[in-house]
CSV table of C-alpha atoms and ligand atoms in Angstrom, one decimal:
chain,number,residue,atom,x,y,z
S,53,UNK,CA,20.0,8.5,12.3
S,54,UNK,CA,20.5,9.7,8.7
S,55,UNK,CA,23.5,11.8,9.5
S,56,UNK,CA,25.7,10.1,7.0
S,57,UNK,CA,23.4,11.0,4.1
S,58,UNK,CA,23.2,14.5,5.5
S,59,UNK,CA,26.9,14.9,5.9
S,60,UNK,CA,27.5,13.7,2.4
S,61,UNK,CA,25.0,16.3,1.1
S,62,UNK,CA,26.8,19.0,3.0
S,63,UNK,CA,30.1,18.0,1.6
S,64,UNK,CA,28.8,17.8,-2.0
S,65,UNK,CA,27.2,21.2,-1.7
S,66,UNK,CA,30.2,23.0,-0.2
S,67,UNK,CA,32.7,21.4,-2.6
S,68,UNK,CA,30.5,22.5,-5.5
S,69,UNK,CA,30.4,26.1,-4.2
S,70,UNK,CA,34.1,26.1,-3.4
S,71,UNK,CA,35.0,24.9,-6.9
S,72,UNK,CA,33.0,27.7,-8.5
S,73,UNK,CA,34.9,30.2,-6.4
S,74,UNK,CA,38.3,28.7,-7.2
S,75,UNK,CA,38.9,28.0,-3.5
S,76,UNK,CA,42.1,26.3,-2.4
S,77,UNK,CA,40.6,25.4,0.9
S,78,UNK,CA,37.3,25.6,2.8
S,79,UNK,CA,37.9,26.8,6.4
S,80,UNK,CA,34.5,27.1,7.9
S,81,UNK,CA,31.0,25.9,7.1
S,82,UNK,CA,28.0,27.7,8.7
S,83,UNK,CA,25.0,25.4,9.2
S,84,UNK,CA,21.6,26.5,10.5
S,85,UNK,CA,19.7,23.6,12.0
S,86,UNK,CA,16.3,23.9,13.7
S,87,UNK,CA,15.5,22.0,16.8
S,88,UNK,CA,12.7,20.1,15.0
S,89,UNK,CA,15.0,18.6,12.4
S,90,UNK,CA,16.4,15.6,14.2
S,91,UNK,CA,20.1,15.9,13.5
S,92,UNK,CA,22.8,15.2,16.0
S,93,UNK,CA,25.7,17.6,15.6
S,94,UNK,CA,28.2,15.1,17.0
S,95,UNK,CA,27.3,12.5,14.5
S,96,UNK,CA,27.7,14.9,11.6
S,97,UNK,CA,31.1,15.9,13.0
S,98,UNK,CA,32.0,12.2,13.3
S,99,UNK,CA,31.1,11.4,9.7
S,100,UNK,CA,32.7,14.6,8.5
S,101,UNK,CA,36.1,13.6,9.7
S,102,UNK,CA,35.8,10.4,7.7
S,103,UNK,CA,34.3,11.6,4.4
S,104,UNK,CA,35.9,15.1,4.1
S,105,UNK,CA,39.3,13.6,4.3
S,106,UNK,CA,41.5,14.4,1.2
S,107,UNK,CA,39.1,17.1,0.0
S,108,UNK,CA,39.2,20.9,0.0
S,109,UNK,CA,37.0,20.7,3.0
S,110,UNK,CA,39.2,18.5,5.1
S,111,UNK,CA,40.2,21.1,7.5
S,112,UNK,CA,36.9,22.9,7.6
S,113,UNK,CA,35.3,23.7,10.9
S,114,UNK,CA,31.6,22.9,11.1
S,115,UNK,CA,29.7,25.8,12.9
S,116,UNK,CA,26.2,24.8,13.9
S,117,UNK,CA,23.7,27.5,14.7
S,118,UNK,CA,20.8,25.8,16.5
S,119,UNK,CA,17.4,27.5,16.2
S,120,UNK,CA,15.0,26.8,19.0
S,121,UNK,CA,11.5,25.5,18.2
S,122,UNK,CA,9.2,28.4,18.8
S,123,UNK,CA,5.4,28.2,18.7
S,124,UNK,CA,2.7,30.8,18.8
S,125,UNK,CA,-0.8,30.3,20.1
S,126,UNK,CA,-3.4,31.6,17.6
S,127,UNK,CA,-6.0,31.9,20.4
S,128,UNK,CA,-4.2,33.9,23.0
S,129,UNK,CA,-1.0,35.0,21.1
S,130,UNK,CA,1.4,33.4,23.6
S,131,UNK,CA,4.8,32.6,22.1
S,132,UNK,CA,6.4,29.6,23.7
S,133,UNK,CA,9.1,26.9,23.3
S,134,UNK,CA,8.5,23.2,23.4
S,135,UNK,CA,8.5,22.1,27.0
S,136,UNK,CA,9.4,18.6,26.0
S,137,UNK,CA,5.8,17.4,26.6
S,138,UNK,CA,3.1,18.5,24.2
S,139,UNK,CA,2.8,21.1,21.5
S,140,UNK,CA,-0.3,22.7,22.9
S,141,UNK,CA,-0.3,26.3,24.2
S,142,UNK,CA,1.0,26.3,27.8
S,143,UNK,CA,-1.3,29.3,28.7
S,144,UNK,CA,-4.7,28.3,27.4
S,145,UNK,CA,-4.2,24.7,26.2
S,146,UNK,CA,-5.3,25.5,22.6
S,147,UNK,CA,-4.1,23.3,19.8
S,148,UNK,CA,-4.6,26.2,17.3
S,149,UNK,CA,-0.9,27.0,17.0
S,150,UNK,CA,1.6,28.2,14.5
S,151,UNK,CA,5.3,27.1,14.3
S,152,UNK,CA,7.5,30.2,14.1
S,153,UNK,CA,10.9,28.5,14.0
S,154,UNK,CA,12.7,25.3,14.5
S,155,UNK,CA,12.4,23.7,11.0
S,156,UNK,CA,15.5,25.3,9.5
S,157,UNK,CA,17.9,23.0,7.8
S,158,UNK,CA,20.3,24.9,5.5
S,159,UNK,CA,23.9,25.9,4.8
S,160,UNK,CA,24.2,29.6,5.4
S,161,UNK,CA,27.7,30.4,4.2
S,162,UNK,CA,31.2,29.0,3.8
S,163,UNK,CA,34.6,30.7,4.4
S,164,UNK,CA,37.2,29.8,1.8
S,165,UNK,CA,40.8,30.6,1.0
S,166,UNK,CA,41.7,31.4,-2.6
K,74,UNK,CA,46.3,34.0,0.5
K,75,UNK,CA,42.9,35.5,0.3
K,76,UNK,CA,40.1,34.8,2.8
K,77,UNK,CA,36.5,35.2,1.7
K,78,UNK,CA,33.0,34.4,2.9
K,79,UNK,CA,30.6,33.0,0.4
K,80,UNK,CA,26.9,33.2,1.3
K,81,UNK,CA,25.0,30.1,0.2
K,82,UNK,CA,21.6,29.7,2.0
K,83,UNK,CA,20.7,26.4,0.4
K,84,UNK,CA,18.7,23.5,1.9
K,85,UNK,CA,21.1,20.8,3.0
K,86,UNK,CA,19.1,18.2,1.2
K,87,UNK,CA,18.6,20.2,-1.9
K,88,UNK,CA,20.2,17.6,-4.1
K,89,UNK,CA,17.6,15.1,-2.9
K,90,UNK,CA,14.9,17.6,-3.4
K,91,UNK,CA,16.0,18.2,-7.0
K,92,UNK,CA,15.8,14.5,-7.8
K,93,UNK,CA,12.4,14.3,-6.0
K,94,UNK,CA,11.3,17.0,-8.4
K,95,UNK,CA,12.3,14.9,-11.4
K,96,UNK,CA,10.5,11.9,-10.0
K,97,UNK,CA,7.4,14.1,-9.7
K,98,UNK,CA,7.8,15.0,-13.4
K,99,UNK,CA,8.3,11.3,-14.5
K,100,UNK,CA,5.2,10.3,-12.6
K,101,UNK,CA,3.2,13.2,-14.0
K,102,UNK,CA,4.2,12.4,-17.5
K,103,UNK,CA,3.1,8.8,-17.0
K,104,UNK,CA,-0.2,9.9,-15.4
K,105,UNK,CA,0.6,7.8,-12.5
K,106,UNK,CA,-0.7,8.9,-9.1
K,107,UNK,CA,1.6,8.0,-6.2
K,108,UNK,CA,1.7,7.8,-2.4
K,109,UNK,CA,4.6,7.4,-0.1
K,110,UNK,CA,3.6,5.4,3.0
K,111,UNK,CA,5.6,6.1,6.1
K,112,UNK,CA,5.3,4.7,9.6
K,113,UNK,CA,7.3,3.3,12.5
K,114,UNK,CA,8.3,-0.4,12.2
K,115,UNK,CA,5.3,-2.7,12.5
K,116,UNK,CA,2.6,0.0,12.3
K,117,UNK,CA,0.9,-2.0,9.5
K,118,UNK,CA,2.2,-0.5,6.2
K,119,UNK,CA,2.5,-3.8,4.4
K,120,UNK,CA,-0.8,-5.0,5.8
K,121,UNK,CA,-2.5,-1.8,4.6
K,122,UNK,CA,-0.9,-2.3,1.1
K,123,UNK,CA,-2.0,-5.9,0.9
K,124,UNK,CA,-5.6,-5.0,1.8
K,125,UNK,CA,-5.5,-2.1,-0.7
K,126,UNK,CA,-4.2,-4.2,-3.5
K,127,UNK,CA,-6.8,-6.9,-2.8
K,128,UNK,CA,-9.6,-4.3,-2.8
K,129,UNK,CA,-8.6,-2.1,-5.7
K,130,UNK,CA,-6.7,-4.3,-8.2
K,131,UNK,CA,-9.9,-5.2,-10.1
K,132,UNK,CA,-10.2,-1.5,-11.1
K,133,UNK,CA,-6.7,-0.2,-10.8
K,134,UNK,CA,-3.3,-1.4,-12.0
K,135,UNK,CA,-1.2,-1.1,-8.9
K,136,UNK,CA,2.6,-0.9,-8.7
K,137,UNK,CA,4.2,-1.3,-5.2
K,138,UNK,CA,7.7,-0.2,-4.6
K,139,UNK,CA,9.0,-1.5,-1.3
K,140,UNK,CA,11.8,0.0,0.6
K,141,UNK,CA,13.5,-2.3,3.1
K,142,UNK,CA,16.8,-2.5,4.8
K,143,UNK,CA,17.6,-6.0,3.7
K,144,UNK,CA,14.8,-8.5,3.0
K,145,UNK,CA,12.3,-8.9,0.1
K,146,UNK,CA,9.5,-10.1,2.5
K,147,UNK,CA,7.3,-7.0,2.1
K,148,UNK,CA,7.6,-7.0,-1.7
K,149,UNK,CA,6.7,-10.7,-1.7
K,150,UNK,CA,3.6,-10.0,0.3
K,151,UNK,CA,2.5,-7.2,-2.0
K,152,UNK,CA,3.0,-9.4,-5.1
K,153,UNK,CA,1.2,-12.3,-3.4
K,154,UNK,CA,-1.7,-9.9,-2.9
K,155,UNK,CA,-1.8,-9.2,-6.7
K,156,UNK,CA,0.3,-6.2,-7.3
K,157,UNK,CA,3.4,-5.8,-9.4
K,158,UNK,CA,6.1,-5.3,-6.7
K,159,UNK,CA,9.6,-4.0,-6.9
K,160,UNK,CA,12.0,-4.2,-3.9
K,161,UNK,CA,14.5,-1.5,-3.1
K,162,UNK,CA,17.1,-2.6,-0.5
K,163,UNK,CA,18.5,0.4,1.1
K,164,UNK,CA,21.6,-1.4,2.3
K,165,UNK,CA,21.2,-0.3,5.9
K,166,UNK,CA,19.8,3.1,5.3
K,167,UNK,CA,16.9,4.1,7.6
K,168,UNK,CA,14.9,5.7,4.8
K,169,UNK,CA,14.3,5.8,1.1
K,170,UNK,CA,15.6,8.8,-0.8
K,171,UNK,CA,14.7,10.3,-4.1
K,172,UNK,CA,17.7,8.7,-5.9
K,173,UNK,CA,16.7,5.2,-4.8
K,174,UNK,CA,13.1,5.7,-6.0
K,175,UNK,CA,14.4,7.2,-9.3
K,176,UNK,CA,16.4,4.1,-10.0
K,177,UNK,CA,13.3,2.0,-9.6
K,178,UNK,CA,11.1,4.4,-11.7
K,179,UNK,CA,13.4,4.6,-14.7
K,180,UNK,CA,13.5,0.8,-15.1
K,181,UNK,CA,9.7,0.4,-15.1
K,182,UNK,CA,7.1,1.1,-17.7
K,183,UNK,CA,5.1,3.5,-15.6
K,184,UNK,CA,2.3,3.9,-18.1
K,185,UNK,CA,1.2,0.4,-17.3
K,186,UNK,CA,-0.1,1.5,-13.9
K,187,UNK,CA,-2.7,3.7,-12.4
K,188,UNK,CA,-1.5,3.8,-8.8
K,189,UNK,CA,2.0,3.6,-7.3
K,190,UNK,CA,2.3,2.8,-3.6
K,191,UNK,CA,5.7,3.3,-2.1
K,192,UNK,CA,6.4,1.6,1.2
K,193,UNK,CA,9.1,3.6,3.0
K,194,UNK,CA,11.4,2.0,5.6
K,195,UNK,CA,9.8,1.6,9.0
K,196,UNK,CA,11.1,4.7,10.9
K,197,UNK,CA,9.4,7.8,12.3
K,198,UNK,CA,12.3,10.2,11.9
K,199,UNK,CA,14.4,9.9,8.8
K,200,UNK,CA,11.8,9.5,6.0
K,201,UNK,CA,10.4,12.9,6.9
K,202,UNK,CA,13.5,14.6,5.7
K,203,UNK,CA,13.8,12.9,2.4
K,204,UNK,CA,11.1,13.9,-0.1
K,205,UNK,CA,10.6,11.3,-2.8
K,206,UNK,CA,8.5,13.2,-5.3
K,207,UNK,CA,5.3,11.2,-4.8
K,208,UNK,CA,2.1,13.1,-5.3
K,209,UNK,CA,1.0,12.7,-1.6
K,210,UNK,CA,2.5,11.4,1.6
K,211,UNK,CA,0.7,9.1,4.0
K,212,UNK,CA,1.5,8.2,7.6
K,213,UNK,CA,0.3,5.1,9.3
K,214,UNK,CA,0.2,5.4,13.0
K,215,UNK,CA,-0.9,2.5,15.2
K,216,UNK,CA,-2.7,2.2,18.5
K,217,UNK,CA,0.1,0.3,20.3
K,218,UNK,CA,2.6,3.1,19.6
K,219,UNK,CA,0.7,5.4,22.0
K,220,UNK,CA,-1.2,8.6,21.6
K,221,UNK,CA,1.7,11.0,22.2
K,222,UNK,CA,3.5,10.3,18.9
K,223,UNK,CA,2.5,13.6,17.1
K,224,UNK,CA,4.1,15.5,20.0
K,225,UNK,CA,7.2,13.4,19.9
K,226,UNK,CA,7.7,13.4,16.1
K,227,UNK,CA,6.4,16.7,15.0
K,228,UNK,CA,8.3,16.7,11.7
K,229,UNK,CA,6.8,13.5,10.6
K,230,UNK,CA,3.3,14.5,11.4
K,231,UNK,CA,3.7,17.9,9.8
K,232,UNK,CA,4.8,16.8,6.4
K,233,UNK,CA,2.0,14.4,5.5
K,234,UNK,CA,-1.3,14.7,3.7
K,235,UNK,CA,-3.2,11.7,5.2
K,236,UNK,CA,-2.9,10.0,8.6
K,237,UNK,CA,-4.4,6.6,9.2
K,238,UNK,CA,-4.6,5.5,12.8
K,239,UNK,CA,-4.4,1.7,12.4
K,240,UNK,CA,-5.1,-1.2,14.7
K,241,UNK,CA,-8.2,0.4,16.3
K,242,UNK,CA,-9.4,-3.1,17.0
K,243,UNK,CA,-6.8,-2.9,19.9
K,244,UNK,CA,-8.4,0.2,21.4
K,245,UNK,CA,-10.3,-1.7,24.1
K,246,UNK,CA,-7.0,-3.2,25.4
K,247,UNK,CA,-4.7,-0.2,25.2
K,248,UNK,CA,-4.6,3.0,27.1
K,249,UNK,CA,-5.0,5.2,24.0
K,250,UNK,CA,-6.8,8.6,24.0
K,251,UNK,CA,-8.0,9.1,20.4
K,252,UNK,CA,-9.0,12.7,21.1
K,253,UNK,CA,-5.6,13.6,22.5
K,254,UNK,CA,-4.0,12.1,19.4
K,255,UNK,CA,-6.3,13.9,17.1
K,256,UNK,CA,-5.7,17.2,18.8
K,257,UNK,CA,-2.0,16.8,18.6
K,258,UNK,CA,-2.2,16.0,15.0
K,259,UNK,CA,-4.5,18.9,14.2
K,260,UNK,CA,-2.2,21.3,16.1
K,261,UNK,CA,0.7,20.3,13.8
K,262,UNK,CA,-1.1,19.7,10.6
K,263,UNK,CA,-4.6,21.3,10.5
K,264,UNK,CA,-5.3,20.4,6.8
K,265,UNK,CA,-4.5,16.7,7.2
K,266,UNK,CA,-7.0,13.9,6.4
K,267,UNK,CA,-7.4,11.7,9.4
K,268,UNK,CA,-8.9,8.2,9.4
K,269,UNK,CA,-9.4,5.6,12.1
K,270,UNK,CA,-9.0,2.1,10.7
K,271,UNK,CA,-8.1,-1.5,11.3
K,272,UNK,CA,-6.4,-3.5,8.7
K,273,UNK,CA,-7.3,-6.6,10.7
K,274,UNK,CA,-11.1,-6.1,10.7
K,275,UNK,CA,-11.3,-3.8,7.7
K,276,UNK,CA,-13.0,-1.1,9.7
K,277,UNK,CA,-12.6,2.3,8.2
K,278,UNK,CA,-10.7,1.2,5.1
K,279,UNK,CA,-13.5,1.8,2.6
K,280,UNK,CA,-12.9,5.6,3.2
K,281,UNK,CA,-9.3,5.1,2.3
K,282,UNK,CA,-10.1,3.2,-0.9
K,283,UNK,CA,-12.6,5.8,-1.9
K,284,UNK,CA,-10.0,8.5,-1.3
K,285,UNK,CA,-7.4,6.7,-3.4
K,286,UNK,CA,-9.8,6.2,-6.3
K,287,UNK,CA,-10.7,9.9,-6.2
K,288,UNK,CA,-7.1,10.9,-6.1
K,289,UNK,CA,-6.3,8.6,-9.0
K,290,UNK,CA,-9.1,10.1,-11.1
K,291,UNK,CA,-8.2,13.7,-10.1
K,292,UNK,CA,-4.5,13.1,-10.9
K,293,UNK,CA,-5.4,11.7,-14.3
K,294,UNK,CA,-7.6,14.6,-15.3
K,295,UNK,CA,-4.9,17.1,-14.1
K,296,UNK,CA,-2.1,15.3,-16.0
K,297,UNK,CA,-4.0,15.0,-19.3
K,298,UNK,CA,-4.3,18.8,-19.9
H,393,GTP,N1,-4.4,-6.1,15.7
H,393,GTP,C1,-4.0,-5.6,14.6
H,393,GTP,N2,-2.8,-6.0,14.0
H,393,GTP,C2,-2.5,-5.5,12.9
H,393,GTP,C3,-3.3,-4.5,12.2
H,393,GTP,N3,-2.6,-4.2,11.0
H,393,GTP,C4,-1.5,-4.9,11.0
H,393,GTP,N4,-1.3,-5.6,12.1
H,393,GTP,C5,-0.2,-6.6,12.5
H,393,GTP,O1,0.9,-5.8,12.8
H,393,GTP,C6,2.1,-6.5,12.4
H,393,GTP,C7,3.0,-5.6,11.6
H,393,GTP,O2,2.3,-5.4,10.3
H,393,GTP,P1,3.1,-5.0,9.0
H,393,GTP,O3,2.1,-4.7,8.0
H,393,GTP,O4,4.1,-6.0,8.7
H,393,GTP,O5,3.8,-3.7,9.5
H,393,GTP,P2,4.9,-2.8,8.6
H,393,GTP,O6,4.6,-1.4,9.0
H,393,GTP,O7,4.8,-3.1,7.2
H,393,GTP,O8,6.2,-3.2,9.3
H,393,GTP,P3,7.8,-3.0,8.7
H,393,GTP,O9,7.7,-3.0,7.2
H,393,GTP,O10,8.5,-4.1,9.3
H,393,GTP,O11,8.2,-1.6,9.3
H,393,GTP,C8,1.6,-7.8,11.7
H,393,GTP,O12,1.6,-8.8,12.6
H,393,GTP,C9,0.2,-7.4,11.3
H,393,GTP,O13,-0.6,-8.6,11.2
H,393,GTP,C10,-4.5,-4.1,12.7
H,393,GTP,O14,-5.3,-3.3,12.2
H,393,GTP,N5,-4.8,-4.7,14.0
H,394,MG,MG1,6.4,-3.6,5.9
H,395,ZN,ZN1,-3.1,30.1,24.1
């Protein structure tokens, strides 16, 4: 729902890094997005085509690496993914759990031409 | 032509986080304790703020900053209850961000207040991503929303310090399993404070007021040194 703000932040960040590297063009942007951060790739792509126009990043391809939400039960050590229902341990039902991954939300790298 | 990969590894919303940090500093310098109240639409944020203002404004000078998509209705309610209220219209945005809050903070004499309450836009997804820089974050859940919400909106339930389950006066009429809700909340956020309350009957709210008073005192003593 807040993909416009997110897309704008991505653009600002990559333009900043590209300028520091004297890039003439940004060709690829590598994004790492955990399953738990509610961002719709297609919406980011949609806004991207509008706001990146006439910038160094206009032709850049957005590469999303999705990271699954992985949980670990602290009672029985089971490692599991969200089954779309509840966050409790599917083996023993415990609510003593730890989130191993799924909350990532960062830009990993960009490819540029100089 | 030269091709090159530049490693970045930077949070996508780091610009927002940086401004949130400067808000935190502004508030600290003014010794002003602050909470960001988040919830789905209609959970009872404004009603909670009205009650809080009525109950605490004899002792605390309260500033309310109200985020809303378009109207000033909520800010009007807060000021009718006795607070100084500022409205931020987000112009369609589904959340407040640190820049919007910063604009409101810099045009206010923060030292005139003891407690800042920010009402975020009614939404269970977006506000979780945009840190504002308040001292603590509060989530108001409500009985009619259903007991499965922590499971469906884990990011929101993970990032908060205090959860109020509001509208417990409706428990007799709604199929809501409080223990299931509590267990889901604890799984995601073991350290969170959890309170059952009704802003209609007032049940439970004295704990919230006490907590706020304590936080205000604590923040003041921390900021002074
Ligand atoms: N039964 C019951 N109703 C409540 C309670 N608290 C609030 N309400 C009602 O819930 C409705 C919505 O309350 P608001 O305080 O406006 O909710 P809000 O979260 O500020 O809503 P938005 O700002 O529009 O997102 C109002 O009709 C309130 O009177 C409660 O504890 N019990
Ligand atoms: Mg409201
Ligand atoms: Zn288990």
